[in-house]
PDB file of C-alpha atoms and ligand atoms in Angstrom:
ATOM      1  CA  MET A   1      71.061  98.960  84.177  1.00 70.00           C
ATOM      2  CA  ALA A   2      72.920  99.553  87.426  1.00 83.00           C
ATOM      3  CA  CYS A   3      76.205 101.408  87.120  1.00 93.00           C
ATOM      4  CA  ARG A   4      78.996 100.812  89.616  1.00 97.00           C
ATOM      5  CA  VAL A   5      82.312 102.620  90.024  1.00 98.00           C
ATOM      6  CA  GLY A   6      85.527 101.316  91.581  1.00 98.00           C
ATOM      7  CA  ILE A   7      88.922 102.821  92.261  1.00 98.00           C
ATOM      8  CA  GLY A   8      92.304 101.106  92.481  1.00 98.00           C
ATOM      9  CA  TYR A   9      95.761 102.306  93.490  1.00 98.00           C
ATOM     10  CA  ASP A  10      99.159 100.677  93.231  1.00 98.00           C
ATOM     11  CA  SER A  11     102.792 101.661  93.583  1.00 97.00           C
ATOM     12  CA  HIS A  12     106.107  99.933  92.972  1.00 97.00           C
ATOM     13  CA  ARG A  13     109.720 100.815  93.653  1.00 97.00           C
ATOM     14  CA  PHE A  14     112.164 101.088  90.749  1.00 97.00           C
ATOM     15  CA  ALA A  15     114.885  98.423  90.793  1.00 95.00           C
ATOM     16  CA  ALA A  16     117.847  97.645  88.565  1.00 92.00           C
ATOM     17  CA  GLY A  17     117.867  94.282  86.832  1.00 92.00           C
ATOM     18  CA  ARG A  18     114.085  94.096  86.630  1.00 93.00           C
ATOM     19  CA  LYS A  19     111.751  94.556  83.671  1.00 93.00           C
ATOM     20  CA  LEU A  20     109.412  97.506  83.376  1.00 96.00           C
ATOM     21  CA  ILE A  21     106.016  96.130  82.394  1.00 96.00           C
ATOM     22  CA  LEU A  22     102.991  98.424  82.377  1.00 97.00           C
ATOM     23  CA  GLY A  23      99.586  97.344  81.115  1.00 98.00           C
ATOM     24  CA  GLY A  24     101.152  94.151  79.786  1.00 97.00           C
ATOM     25  CA  VAL A  25     103.616  96.074  77.601  1.00 97.00           C
ATOM     26  CA  GLU A  26     107.365  95.831  78.231  1.00 96.00           C
ATOM     27  CA  ILE A  27     108.895  99.288  78.179  1.00 95.00           C
ATOM     28  CA  PRO A  28     112.578  99.191  77.265  1.00 93.00           C
ATOM     29  CA  GLY A  29     115.022 101.093  79.450  1.00 86.00           C
ATOM     30  CA  GLU A  30     117.622 100.657  82.124  1.00 77.00           C
ATOM     31  CA  ILE A  31     115.252 100.493  85.079  1.00 90.00           C
ATOM     32  CA  GLY A  32     112.416  98.165  86.025  1.00 94.00           C
ATOM     33  CA  LEU A  33     110.014  97.738  88.922  1.00 94.00           C
ATOM     34  CA  ASP A  34     110.522  95.642  92.033  1.00 94.00           C
ATOM     35  CA  GLY A  35     107.743  93.376  93.232  1.00 88.00           C
ATOM     36  CA  HIS A  36     106.633  89.874  94.060  1.00 84.00           C
ATOM     37  CA  SER A  37     104.877  89.461  90.701  1.00 86.00           C
ATOM     38  CA  ASP A  38     105.954  91.154  87.451  1.00 89.00           C
ATOM     39  CA  ALA A  39     105.152  94.481  89.214  1.00 93.00           C
ATOM     40  CA  ASP A  40     102.747  95.689  86.518  1.00 96.00           C
ATOM     41  CA  ALA A  41     101.229  98.593  88.458  1.00 97.00           C
ATOM     42  CA  ILE A  42      98.612  99.370  85.778  1.00 98.00           C
ATOM     43  CA  CYS A  43      97.246  95.822  85.890  1.00 98.00           C
ATOM     44  CA  HIS A  44      97.307  95.790  89.696  1.00 97.00           C
ATOM     45  CA  ALA A  45      95.441  99.113  90.025  1.00 98.00           C
ATOM     46  CA  LEU A  46      92.928  97.990  87.381  1.00 98.00           C
ATOM     47  CA  THR A  47      92.371  94.667  89.131  1.00 98.00           C
ATOM     48  CA  ASP A  48      91.550  96.506  92.367  1.00 98.00           C
ATOM     49  CA  ALA A  49      89.306  98.994  90.532  1.00 98.00           C
ATOM     50  CA  ILE A  50      87.134  96.312  88.947  1.00 98.00           C
ATOM     51  CA  LEU A  51      87.029  94.151  92.087  1.00 98.00           C
ATOM     52  CA  GLY A  52      86.168  97.275  94.075  1.00 98.00           C
ATOM     53  CA  ALA A  53      83.379  98.279  91.709  1.00 97.00           C
ATOM     54  CA  ALA A  54      81.835  94.826  92.112  1.00 97.00           C
ATOM     55  CA  GLY A  55      82.391  94.784  95.883  1.00 96.00           C
ATOM     56  CA  LEU A  56      84.426  91.585  95.513  1.00 97.00           C
ATOM     57  CA  GLY A  57      87.458  92.350  97.655  1.00 96.00           C
ATOM     58  CA  ASP A  58      90.934  93.144  96.364  1.00 96.00           C
ATOM     59  CA  ILE A  59      93.951  91.780  94.519  1.00 94.00           C
ATOM     60  CA  GLY A  60      95.795  90.841  97.727  1.00 92.00           C
ATOM     61  CA  GLU A  61      92.896  88.627  98.766  1.00 93.00           C
ATOM     62  CA  MET A  62      92.708  86.925  95.358  1.00 92.00           C
ATOM     63  CA  PHE A  63      96.475  86.516  94.916  1.00 89.00           C
ATOM     64  CA  PRO A  64      98.271  86.624  98.304  1.00 87.00           C
ATOM     65  CA  ASP A  65     101.974  87.492  98.009  1.00 82.00           C
ATOM     66  CA  THR A  66     102.643  84.786 100.625  1.00 86.00           C
ATOM     67  CA  ASP A  67     101.685  82.192  97.996  1.00 85.00           C
ATOM     68  CA  PRO A  68     104.784  81.066  96.019  1.00 85.00           C
ATOM     69  CA  ALA A  69     102.475  80.427  93.032  1.00 82.00           C
ATOM     70  CA  ASN A  70     102.126  84.206  92.673  1.00 79.00           C
ATOM     71  CA  ARG A  71     105.881  84.869  92.417  1.00 80.00           C
ATOM     72  CA  GLY A  72     106.732  86.458  89.064  1.00 76.00           C
ATOM     73  CA  ARG A  73     103.144  85.941  87.993  1.00 82.00           C
ATOM     74  CA  ASP A  74     101.850  87.551  84.800  1.00 91.00           C
ATOM     75  CA  SER A  75      99.638  90.405  85.997  1.00 95.00           C
ATOM     76  CA  LEU A  76      97.512  90.271  82.829  1.00 96.00           C
ATOM     77  CA  GLU A  77      96.533  86.785  83.953  1.00 95.00           C
ATOM     78  CA  MET A  78      95.550  88.131  87.392  1.00 95.00           C
ATOM     79  CA  LEU A  79      93.532  90.903  85.754  1.00 97.00           C
ATOM     80  CA  ALA A  80      91.802  88.365  83.492  1.00 97.00           C
ATOM     81  CA  ALA A  81      90.898  86.259  86.548  1.00 96.00           C
ATOM     82  CA  ALA A  82      89.354  89.322  88.221  1.00 97.00           C
ATOM     83  CA  VAL A  83      87.397  90.132  85.046  1.00 98.00           C
ATOM     84  CA  GLU A  84      86.134  86.539  85.047  1.00 97.00           C
ATOM     85  CA  LYS A  85      85.154  86.826  88.722  1.00 97.00           C
ATOM     86  CA  VAL A  86      83.150  90.059  88.294  1.00 97.00           C
ATOM     87  CA  GLY A  87      81.568  88.584  85.139  1.00 96.00           C
ATOM     88  CA  ARG A  88      80.356  85.556  87.076  1.00 96.00           C
ATOM     89  CA  ALA A  89      78.816  87.965  89.604  1.00 96.00           C
ATOM     90  CA  GLY A  90      76.751  89.545  86.809  1.00 95.00           C
ATOM     91  CA  HIS A  91      78.857  92.608  85.952  1.00 96.00           C
ATOM     92  CA  ALA A  92      80.412  93.737  82.683  1.00 96.00           C
ATOM     93  CA  ILE A  93      83.092  96.423  82.431  1.00 97.00           C
ATOM     94  CA  SER A  94      82.032  99.543  80.508  1.00 98.00           C
ATOM     95  CA  GLN A  95      85.234 101.549  80.564  1.00 98.00           C
ATOM     96  CA  VAL A  96      88.393 102.145  82.579  1.00 98.00           C
ATOM     97  CA  ASP A  97      90.590 105.177  83.106  1.00 98.00           C
ATOM     98  CA  VAL A  98      94.200 104.926  84.298  1.00 98.00           C
ATOM     99  CA  THR A  99      96.713 107.542  85.391  1.00 98.00           C
ATOM    100  CA  VAL A 100     100.359 106.574  85.884  1.00 98.00           C
ATOM    101  CA  ILE A 101     102.299 109.051  88.021  1.00 98.00           C
ATOM    102  CA  ALA A 102     106.038 108.918  87.318  1.00 97.00           C
ATOM    103  CA  GLU A 103     108.892 111.236  86.369  1.00 96.00           C
ATOM    104  CA  ARG A 104     109.978 108.647  83.816  1.00 92.00           C
ATOM    105  CA  PRO A 105     109.422 106.940  81.487  1.00 91.00           C
ATOM    106  CA  LYS A 106     107.123 109.119  79.402  1.00 91.00           C
ATOM    107  CA  LEU A 107     104.170 106.895  78.624  1.00 93.00           C
ATOM    108  CA  SER A 108     102.716 108.700  75.622  1.00 93.00           C
ATOM    109  CA  ARG A 109     104.724 106.580  73.157  1.00 94.00           C
ATOM    110  CA  TYR A 110     103.278 103.374  74.597  1.00 96.00           C
ATOM    111  CA  ARG A 111      99.716 104.510  75.206  1.00 97.00           C
ATOM    112  CA  SER A 112      98.083 102.933  72.147  1.00 97.00           C
ATOM    113  CA  GLN A 113      99.998  99.671  72.636  1.00 98.00           C
ATOM    114  CA  ILE A 114      98.828  99.473  76.262  1.00 98.00           C
ATOM    115  CA  ARG A 115      95.215 100.198  75.294  1.00 98.00           C
ATOM    116  CA  SER A 116      95.279  97.477  72.618  1.00 98.00           C
ATOM    117  CA  ARG A 117      96.799  95.006  75.061  1.00 98.00           C
ATOM    118  CA  LEU A 118      94.289  95.688  77.856  1.00 98.00           C
ATOM    119  CA  GLY A 119      91.086  95.891  75.773  1.00 98.00           C
ATOM    120  CA  PRO A 120      90.738  92.143  75.082  1.00 98.00           C
ATOM    121  CA  VAL A 121      91.660  91.248  78.688  1.00 98.00           C
ATOM    122  CA  LEU A 122      88.966  93.615  80.006  1.00 98.00           C
ATOM    123  CA  ARG A 123      86.593  92.440  77.252  1.00 97.00           C
ATOM    124  CA  ILE A 124      86.022  95.995  76.027  1.00 98.00           C
ATOM    125  CA  ASP A 125      87.033  98.006  72.981  1.00 98.00           C
ATOM    126  CA  PRO A 126      90.487  99.616  73.394  1.00 98.00           C
ATOM    127  CA  GLU A 127      88.658 102.931  72.814  1.00 98.00           C
ATOM    128  CA  ASN A 128      87.164 102.427  76.259  1.00 98.00           C
ATOM    129  CA  VAL A 129      90.571 101.969  77.878  1.00 98.00           C
ATOM    130  CA  SER A 130      92.030 105.350  78.772  1.00 98.00           C
ATOM    131  CA  VAL A 131      95.699 105.564  79.766  1.00 98.00           C
ATOM    132  CA  LYS A 132      97.303 108.802  80.913  1.00 97.00           C
ATOM    133  CA  GLY A 133     100.735 109.732  82.217  1.00 97.00           C
ATOM    134  CA  LYS A 134     101.558 112.473  84.741  1.00 96.00           C
ATOM    135  CA  SER A 135     104.752 113.642  86.344  1.00 97.00           C
ATOM    136  CA  ASN A 136     104.760 114.534  90.037  1.00 98.00           C
ATOM    137  CA  GLU A 137     106.468 117.862  89.316  1.00 97.00           C
ATOM    138  CA  GLY A 138     109.617 116.614  91.052  1.00 97.00           C
ATOM    139  CA  MET A 139     107.942 116.339  94.444  1.00 98.00           C
ATOM    140  CA  GLY A 140     108.287 113.561  97.024  1.00 98.00           C
ATOM    141  CA  TRP A 141     109.290 109.929  96.420  1.00 98.00           C
ATOM    142  CA  ILE A 142     107.917 109.935  92.891  1.00 98.00           C
ATOM    143  CA  GLY A 143     109.747 113.162  92.153  1.00 98.00           C
ATOM    144  CA  ARG A 144     113.008 111.639  93.412  1.00 97.00           C
ATOM    145  CA  GLY A 145     112.493 108.735  91.001  1.00 96.00           C
ATOM    146  CA  GLU A 146     112.150 106.086  93.719  1.00 97.00           C
ATOM    147  CA  GLY A 147     109.178 104.482  92.038  1.00 97.00           C
ATOM    148  CA  LEU A 148     105.876 105.071  90.320  1.00 97.00           C
ATOM    149  CA  ALA A 149     102.209 105.054  91.275  1.00 98.00           C
ATOM    150  CA  CYS A 150      99.075 104.259  89.359  1.00 98.00           C
ATOM    151  CA  ILE A 151      95.431 105.168  89.931  1.00 98.00           C
ATOM    152  CA  ALA A 152      92.641 103.407  88.038  1.00 98.00           C
ATOM    153  CA  VAL A 153      88.887 103.878  87.875  1.00 98.00           C
ATOM    154  CA  ALA A 154      86.528 101.309  86.381  1.00 98.00           C
ATOM    155  CA  THR A 155      82.810 101.458  85.685  1.00 98.00           C
ATOM    156  CA  LEU A 156      80.718  98.311  85.500  1.00 97.00           C
ATOM    157  CA  GLU A 157      77.233  97.683  84.220  1.00 95.00           C
ATOM    158  CA  GLY A 158      75.235  94.783  85.455  1.00 84.00           C
ATOM    159  CA  ASN A 159      72.066  93.298  86.745  1.00 69.00           C
ATOM    160  CA  ARG A 160      72.700  93.973  90.405  1.00 62.00           C
TER     161      ARG A 160
HETATM  162 MG1  LIG W   1     101.364  95.946  92.745  1.00 77.75          MG
END
């Protein structure tokens, strides 16, 4: 069985009057994330990680932000479409690992909810969905609370 690894990165700016959705889970609070879609940085980084592992391009190619159809789009749906695409190419996801870098919110309370939400979309057991939170120790744009970043790694098994 061939094993392939992909990495994905995403960032979004915090914005008032927007929802904060991470890994398909709405996190209550006074601040949300700005973006063309629902700004779910976990889903976006994961989508790039699995497309990258399969060598099938990136999220911007699959869902251009110039297309009005992608405005406010559910990022779980985009992730599911990428999973479908890599599946058709003969790959299955083994596991994923996500780190969200933000001063707030603290993600630990939502970790198990996010894992349960993402498992079925990725077609893997939630045990194989790792979600971690990190602060940026107050440094730079993340430290100033301007936004958050997310890094994701995915491994695929397949016949090519
Ligand atoms: Mg994004």
